[in-house]
Short mmCIF file of C-alpha atoms and ligand atoms in Angstrom, two decimals:
data_model
loop_
_atom_site.label_atom_id
_atom_site.label_comp_id
_atom_site.label_asym_id
_atom_site.label_seq_id
_atom_site.Cartn_x
_atom_site.Cartn_y
_atom_site.Cartn_z
CA MET A 9 -13.94 26.39 33.64
CA GLU A 10 -12.25 24.71 31.69
CA SER A 11 -9.45 25.40 29.26
CA GLU A 12 -10.51 24.46 25.66
CA SER A 13 -7.54 22.46 24.09
CA THR A 14 -4.26 22.82 23.47
CA PRO A 15 -2.00 22.89 20.49
CA GLU A 16 0.01 20.54 22.40
CA SER A 17 -2.83 18.15 23.75
CA ALA A 18 -4.51 18.05 20.28
CA ASP A 19 -0.64 17.01 19.28
CA GLU A 20 -0.24 14.49 21.75
CA MET A 21 -4.41 13.52 20.94
CA SER A 22 -3.50 11.95 17.18
CA PHE A 23 0.16 11.21 18.21
CA ARG A 24 0.85 7.92 16.97
CA ALA A 25 3.22 4.80 18.39
CA GLY A 26 3.53 1.78 18.05
CA THR A 27 5.77 -2.06 16.76
CA VAL A 28 6.42 -2.69 13.27
CA ALA A 29 8.61 -6.64 12.63
CA LEU A 30 10.78 -6.60 9.96
CA CYS A 31 10.38 -10.40 9.34
CA GLY A 32 11.71 -12.35 5.70
CA ARG A 33 14.74 -14.78 4.86
CA PRO A 34 17.55 -14.02 5.09
CA ASN A 35 19.59 -11.60 4.12
CA VAL A 36 17.08 -9.57 2.17
CA GLY A 37 17.81 -6.40 3.18
CA LYS A 38 15.64 -6.22 7.02
CA SER A 39 18.91 -4.83 9.00
CA THR A 40 19.46 -2.41 6.33
CA LEU A 41 16.11 -0.97 6.35
CA LEU A 42 15.57 -0.27 10.30
CA ASN A 43 19.25 1.03 9.87
CA ALA A 44 18.07 3.68 7.06
CA LEU A 45 14.55 4.00 8.90
CA VAL A 46 16.22 5.08 11.87
CA GLY A 47 18.68 7.01 10.63
CA SER A 48 22.00 4.96 12.62
CA ASP A 49 23.96 2.10 11.44
CA LEU A 50 22.66 0.51 14.82
CA ALA A 51 22.41 -3.03 13.12
CA VAL A 52 25.00 -5.44 12.01
CA ALA A 53 23.96 -6.21 7.36
CA THR A 54 26.74 -7.71 6.00
CA ARG A 55 26.17 -9.20 2.43
CA PHE A 56 26.00 -13.16 4.04
CA PRO A 57 22.39 -14.36 4.87
CA GLN A 58 21.76 -14.82 8.84
CA THR A 59 23.95 -12.32 9.85
CA THR A 60 21.19 -11.37 12.38
CA ARG A 61 20.85 -13.82 15.92
CA GLU A 62 18.42 -11.78 18.03
CA ARG A 63 15.74 -8.66 17.87
CA LEU A 64 16.57 -5.54 18.16
CA LEU A 65 14.54 -2.88 18.58
CA GLY A 66 14.94 0.43 16.74
CA VAL A 67 12.89 3.54 17.98
CA TRP A 68 12.01 5.06 14.04
CA SER A 69 10.20 8.69 15.59
CA GLY A 70 9.13 11.05 13.14
CA SER A 71 6.58 14.28 13.03
CA GLY A 72 4.33 13.26 15.17
CA PHE A 73 4.81 9.16 15.40
CA GLN A 74 7.35 6.70 16.93
CA ALA A 75 7.37 2.91 15.38
CA VAL A 76 9.64 0.39 17.49
CA LEU A 77 10.93 -1.42 15.01
CA VAL A 78 12.13 -4.63 15.90
CA ASP A 79 14.91 -6.51 13.59
CA THR A 80 15.14 -10.51 13.46
CA PRO A 81 17.04 -13.07 12.14
CA GLY A 82 16.21 -14.18 8.62
CA ILE A 83 13.17 -17.51 8.51
CA HIS A 84 14.95 -20.18 6.96
CA ARG A 85 14.79 -24.17 7.71
CA ALA A 86 16.64 -24.29 10.84
CA LYS A 87 18.63 -27.71 11.95
CA SER A 88 21.10 -27.10 15.11
CA ALA A 89 20.38 -25.43 18.24
CA LEU A 90 21.69 -21.80 17.20
CA ASN A 91 19.37 -21.79 13.66
CA LYS A 92 16.17 -23.03 15.92
CA PHE A 93 16.71 -20.54 18.25
CA MET A 94 16.81 -17.38 15.62
CA VAL A 95 13.92 -18.82 13.81
CA ASP A 96 12.08 -18.83 16.77
CA GLU A 97 13.54 -15.28 18.04
CA ALA A 98 12.16 -13.83 14.33
CA LEU A 99 8.43 -15.67 14.56
CA ARG A 100 8.75 -13.91 18.53
CA GLY A 101 9.51 -10.50 16.80
CA ALA A 102 6.43 -11.22 14.62
CA GLN A 103 4.13 -11.57 17.34
CA SER A 104 1.34 -8.57 19.41
CA VAL A 105 2.94 -6.01 16.53
CA ASP A 106 0.88 -3.81 15.17
CA LEU A 107 2.20 -4.30 12.19
CA VAL A 108 4.37 -6.87 9.97
CA LEU A 109 6.77 -6.14 7.02
CA MET A 110 7.71 -9.17 5.21
CA LEU A 111 10.44 -8.17 3.77
CA ALA A 112 11.22 -9.84 0.31
CA GLU A 113 14.04 -9.10 -2.43
CA ALA A 114 12.91 -8.24 -6.53
CA PRO A 115 14.33 -11.22 -8.11
CA LEU A 116 17.10 -10.09 -10.63
CA LEU A 117 14.79 -11.39 -14.76
CA ALA A 118 15.67 -10.70 -17.71
CA ASP A 119 12.54 -9.06 -19.21
CA ILE A 120 9.37 -9.33 -18.84
CA ALA A 121 8.20 -12.38 -19.93
CA ALA A 122 10.41 -14.70 -17.15
CA ALA A 123 8.71 -11.71 -14.80
CA GLU A 124 5.14 -12.95 -15.53
CA ALA A 125 6.19 -16.24 -15.58
CA TRP A 126 7.89 -15.62 -11.73
CA GLU A 127 6.66 -17.28 -8.79
CA PRO A 128 7.92 -16.74 -4.92
CA GLY A 129 10.36 -19.92 -4.13
CA PRO A 130 9.05 -22.32 -1.63
CA ALA A 131 11.79 -20.92 1.54
CA ALA A 132 9.39 -17.81 0.55
CA THR A 133 6.39 -19.08 1.19
CA ALA A 134 6.82 -21.00 3.96
CA ALA A 135 8.61 -17.84 5.42
CA LEU A 136 5.48 -15.86 4.40
CA THR A 137 2.51 -18.72 5.93
CA SER A 138 4.95 -18.77 9.90
CA ILE A 139 4.76 -15.07 9.79
CA ALA A 140 1.62 -15.01 9.30
CA ALA A 141 0.52 -17.57 12.07
CA ALA A 142 0.74 -14.66 14.36
CA GLY A 143 -1.95 -13.24 13.38
CA ARG A 144 -1.50 -9.85 12.54
CA PRO A 145 -1.71 -7.50 9.40
CA ILE A 146 0.94 -7.91 7.41
CA ALA A 147 2.90 -5.38 4.62
CA LEU A 148 4.70 -6.89 1.19
CA VAL A 149 7.95 -4.80 1.28
CA LEU A 150 9.75 -5.91 -1.70
CA THR A 151 13.39 -4.92 -1.91
CA LYS A 152 16.81 -3.95 -3.37
CA CYS A 153 14.18 -2.29 -5.81
CA ASP A 154 17.47 -0.24 -7.40
CA ARG A 155 18.85 -3.11 -8.98
CA ILE A 156 16.26 -3.55 -11.08
CA ALA A 157 16.42 -1.27 -14.19
CA ASP A 158 13.22 -1.88 -15.99
CA LYS A 159 10.20 -1.06 -12.71
CA ALA A 160 7.58 -2.06 -15.14
CA LEU A 161 8.84 -6.35 -14.31
CA LEU A 162 8.24 -5.40 -10.59
CA LEU A 163 4.00 -4.98 -12.10
CA PRO A 164 4.00 -9.35 -11.81
CA ILE A 165 6.42 -9.98 -9.20
CA LEU A 166 3.74 -7.78 -7.46
CA ARG A 167 1.19 -9.23 -8.74
CA LYS A 168 2.27 -13.03 -7.91
CA TRP A 169 2.99 -11.96 -4.12
CA SER A 170 -0.40 -10.27 -4.03
CA ALA A 171 -2.26 -13.42 -5.12
CA LEU A 172 -0.61 -15.49 -1.58
CA HIS A 173 -2.03 -13.54 1.45
CA PRO A 174 -3.55 -10.27 1.33
CA PHE A 175 -1.17 -7.67 1.98
CA THR A 176 -2.29 -4.61 3.52
CA ALA A 177 -0.24 -3.59 0.98
CA LEU A 178 2.22 -3.71 -1.63
CA ILE A 179 5.29 -1.66 -1.42
CA PRO A 180 8.77 -1.98 -3.50
CA ILE A 181 12.03 0.19 -1.99
CA SER A 182 15.40 0.66 -2.11
CA ALA A 183 16.88 0.58 1.39
CA THR A 184 20.21 2.24 -0.63
CA THR A 185 18.52 4.58 -2.59
CA GLY A 186 15.71 5.96 -0.11
CA ALA A 187 13.58 4.64 -2.71
CA GLY A 188 9.44 4.23 -1.71
CA LEU A 189 10.55 5.06 2.28
CA GLU A 190 8.16 7.53 1.66
CA ALA A 191 5.61 4.85 1.30
CA LEU A 192 6.37 2.93 3.09
CA ARG A 193 6.99 5.66 6.03
CA GLU A 194 2.95 7.04 5.17
CA HIS A 195 2.12 3.17 5.13
CA VAL A 196 3.79 2.22 8.40
CA VAL A 197 2.16 5.28 10.32
CA ALA A 198 -1.30 5.02 9.30
CA ALA A 199 -1.10 0.89 11.20
CA LEU A 200 -0.23 2.63 14.19
CA PRO A 201 -2.23 3.53 16.94
CA VAL A 202 -2.94 6.79 18.06
CA ALA A 203 -0.65 6.34 21.57
CA ALA A 204 2.35 8.15 23.87
CA PRO A 205 5.78 7.29 22.40
CA LEU A 206 6.70 3.89 24.09
CA PHE A 207 10.70 5.23 23.98
CA PRO A 208 12.44 8.81 25.44
CA GLU A 209 12.71 10.78 21.83
CA ASP A 210 16.20 10.74 22.46
CA GLN A 211 16.57 6.51 23.05
CA LEU A 212 17.26 4.49 19.23
CA SER A 213 17.86 1.46 20.71
CA ASP A 214 16.90 -1.08 23.39
CA ARG A 215 20.16 -2.50 23.50
CA ALA A 216 22.98 -1.20 25.84
CA VAL A 217 26.23 -0.48 24.30
CA ARG A 218 28.33 -3.24 25.15
CA TRP A 219 25.70 -5.53 23.27
CA HIS A 220 26.31 -2.98 20.31
CA ALA A 221 29.56 -3.95 20.41
CA GLY A 222 30.09 -6.83 20.35
CA GLU A 223 27.88 -7.89 17.44
CA ARG A 224 30.50 -4.95 15.86
CA VAL A 225 33.05 -7.77 16.95
CA ARG A 226 30.86 -9.81 15.27
CA ALA A 227 30.37 -7.77 11.64
CA ALA A 228 34.59 -8.19 11.81
CA LEU A 229 34.86 -11.91 11.55
CA PHE A 230 31.98 -12.09 8.58
CA GLU A 231 34.40 -9.78 6.91
CA HIS A 232 37.94 -11.04 7.67
CA LEU A 233 37.03 -14.72 7.99
CA ARG A 234 35.61 -16.98 5.19
CA ASP A 235 33.00 -19.80 4.43
CA GLU A 236 31.60 -21.20 7.82
CA LEU A 237 33.45 -20.07 9.91
CA PRO A 238 31.18 -17.12 10.94
CA TYR A 239 28.45 -19.14 11.87
CA CYS A 240 30.63 -21.70 14.17
CA CYS A 241 31.50 -17.87 16.34
CA ALA A 242 29.88 -16.90 19.22
CA VAL A 243 30.30 -13.22 20.96
CA THR A 244 30.89 -12.42 24.38
CA VAL A 245 31.30 -8.55 25.46
CA GLU A 246 33.80 -9.84 29.72
CA SER A 247 33.93 -5.62 30.27
CA PHE A 248 33.19 -2.77 29.01
CA LYS A 249 34.82 0.30 30.76
CA GLU A 250 34.18 4.16 29.80
CA GLN A 251 37.09 6.19 30.86
CA ARG A 252 36.13 9.27 31.77
CA LYS A 253 40.29 10.86 31.03
CA PRO A 254 41.01 10.36 29.00
CA PRO A 255 38.32 10.07 26.73
CA ARG A 256 37.97 6.16 25.99
CA ASP A 257 35.84 2.81 26.34
CA ILE A 258 38.40 -0.12 27.20
CA VAL A 259 36.48 -3.33 25.78
CA HIS A 260 37.37 -6.88 26.65
CA ALA A 261 35.72 -9.52 24.60
CA SER A 262 35.96 -13.23 23.63
CA VAL A 263 35.02 -15.03 20.98
CA HIS A 264 34.27 -18.37 20.88
CA VAL A 265 35.10 -21.29 18.59
CA GLU A 266 33.18 -24.66 18.52
CA ARG A 267 36.25 -26.92 18.24
CA GLU A 268 40.34 -26.21 18.97
CA SER A 269 40.91 -26.49 14.93
CA GLN A 270 38.92 -23.61 14.35
CA LYS A 271 40.80 -20.95 16.54
CA PRO A 272 44.01 -21.00 15.02
CA MET A 273 41.93 -19.99 12.32
CA VAL A 274 40.81 -16.45 13.85
CA ILE A 275 43.88 -16.01 15.10
CA GLY A 276 45.82 -16.07 11.67
CA ARG A 277 49.73 -16.84 10.30
CA GLY A 278 50.96 -14.10 13.69
CA ALA A 279 48.17 -13.26 14.78
CA GLU A 280 47.17 -11.23 11.79
CA THR A 281 43.16 -12.08 10.69
CA ILE A 282 43.02 -11.56 14.38
CA LYS A 283 44.88 -8.30 14.74
CA ALA A 284 42.81 -7.49 11.75
CA ILE A 285 39.59 -8.21 13.22
CA SER A 286 40.42 -6.57 16.32
CA MET A 287 40.62 -3.15 13.99
CA SER A 288 37.05 -3.55 12.26
CA ALA A 289 35.89 -3.66 15.04
CA ARG A 290 37.59 -0.88 17.57
CA ARG A 291 37.16 1.25 14.32
CA ALA A 292 33.29 0.47 14.08
CA ILE A 293 32.66 0.74 18.53
CA ALA A 294 34.33 4.12 18.40
CA GLU A 295 32.26 5.09 15.14
CA LEU A 296 29.24 4.27 17.80
CA THR A 297 30.10 5.56 20.63
CA GLY A 298 31.87 8.51 18.47
CA ARG A 299 35.25 7.68 21.43
CA PRO A 300 37.82 6.18 20.65
CA CYS A 301 37.81 2.54 22.06
CA GLU A 302 40.89 0.16 23.08
CA LEU A 303 39.28 -3.09 22.08
CA TYR A 304 40.92 -6.98 23.74
CA LEU A 305 40.37 -9.86 22.24
CA GLU A 306 40.27 -13.25 23.55
CA VAL A 307 40.35 -16.23 21.38
CA LYS A 308 38.04 -19.36 22.80
CA VAL A 309 37.55 -22.72 22.25
CA THR A 310 33.51 -23.29 23.84
CA PRO A 311 32.70 -26.69 22.12
CA ASN A 312 29.59 -27.61 20.07
CA TRP A 313 28.44 -24.30 21.01
CA THR A 314 25.99 -24.08 18.44
CA ARG A 315 24.29 -27.16 19.25
CA ASP A 316 24.07 -26.68 22.75
CA PRO A 317 21.03 -24.73 24.17
CA ALA A 318 22.00 -24.38 27.59
CA LEU A 319 25.84 -23.19 26.47
CA MET A 320 23.61 -20.42 23.82
CA GLU A 321 22.20 -19.47 27.32
CA ARG A 322 25.53 -18.89 28.46
CA LEU A 323 26.94 -17.05 25.51
CA GLY A 324 24.24 -15.09 25.94
CA LEU A 325 21.79 -16.34 24.01
CA HIS A 326 18.57 -15.80 25.12
CA ALA A 327 17.01 -12.56 26.60
CA PRO A 328 14.11 -11.67 25.43
CA VAL A 329 13.66 -8.09 23.96
CA GLY A 330 12.32 -6.08 26.85
CA GLY A 331 8.68 -5.81 27.05
CA LEU A 332 7.64 -6.81 23.71
CA SER A 333 7.66 -10.49 23.77
N1 LIG B 407 21.34 -2.63 -3.37
C1 LIG B 407 20.67 -3.23 -2.32
N2 LIG B 407 21.40 -3.87 -1.82
C2 LIG B 407 21.15 -4.37 -0.06
C3 LIG B 407 20.00 -3.02 0.12
N3 LIG B 407 19.43 -4.04 0.91
C4 LIG B 407 20.07 -4.36 1.54
N4 LIG B 407 21.10 -4.47 0.43
C5 LIG B 407 22.98 -5.49 0.67
O1 LIG B 407 21.64 -6.29 1.12
C6 LIG B 407 22.74 -7.06 1.46
C7 LIG B 407 21.56 -8.01 3.09
O2 LIG B 407 21.29 -7.16 3.81
P1 LIG B 407 21.11 -7.08 5.12
O3 LIG B 407 20.66 -5.31 5.85
O4 LIG B 407 22.09 -7.55 6.08
O5 LIG B 407 19.91 -8.01 5.22
P2 LIG B 407 19.15 -9.12 6.40
O6 LIG B 407 17.71 -9.30 5.98
O7 LIG B 407 18.54 -8.47 7.72
O8 LIG B 407 19.89 -10.46 6.61
P3 LIG B 407 20.07 -11.37 7.97
O9 LIG B 407 20.22 -10.70 9.19
O10 LIG B 407 21.08 -12.32 7.03
O11 LIG B 407 18.59 -12.58 7.92
C8 LIG B 407 24.02 -6.47 2.64
O12 LIG B 407 24.78 -6.91 1.49
C9 LIG B 407 23.23 -5.57 2.32
O13 LIG B 407 24.18 -3.70 1.54
C10 LIG B 407 18.65 -1.94 -1.30
O14 LIG B 407 17.43 -1.38 -1.00
N5 LIG B 407 19.52 -1.90 -2.42
MG1 LIG B 408 19.71 -8.69 9.75
#
């Protein structure tokens, strides 16, 4: 006689798993939200727009569900080959997922009259149009709500957004305080199909530690370089060696600039800037791996790489994220 279903198989039958893209304009808090949900600082988040260049999968596991979150670059009007790549990468991220979370920043407004008069700007509505073209269900996530003292101001803003698209939900959140994340979790889980986990429970990201190390160097460039300079830099990790005794990672990476004149700006007087970049990145890599890190950085000129798709490919800006595009 066949056995009755066990608690394990009942769990399996109700387990939900699927993919959820985080999309929106630059700087709205996509990477910060991914980190808050996954519970680890996987994605580099800075106060500067256009920080994220490539898709990153972060695995958000909870009781009875696994949501594979796709962090994407911000959608913006792109001119250079690099910016076009970033926007393509973002829109590819919205393809064939179970749910898209379209993130938009809660605007800072003086009073209720200003909130009633507020409209989402043309860049935000253009981003929504391009995301909606993928034909996936979209929930609107209003971010950074901790900055809004009077929560009554949120209602007219949510109403304006709801008039633009048949969103599956409109959810105000703060990734920094955690407000709204429980409501977000409930909505995401309900949108996932009943399925087995897509990733092993202990895997947090689809990217190798080597890729994350390169991202930490890029984050340090944002921290220590001014104006447009971080946007003209790419990082390639030439080698990542895990030494056993004593345990430490030995990392060699290159910082590619576009022009000869940018090289001394990255290196700094008496190599002070590159030393500071190296120290920040080394600390961040060690935090990520839990092991000490020796980092060796070299600054190279790769002329006009942001304008040349072939050079970008050589610098690693090509890899579609495994199996989910
Ligand atoms: N106050 C507040 N700031 C936030 C919140 N979420 C993100 N931020 C800040 O917003 C800035 C941008 O955050 P990111 O997560 O890098 O934004 P992003 O959408 O990934 O940006 P790109 O990758 O450039 O498209 C950072 O300075 C964050 O600290 C939030 O909930 N509250
Ligand atoms: Mg980002």
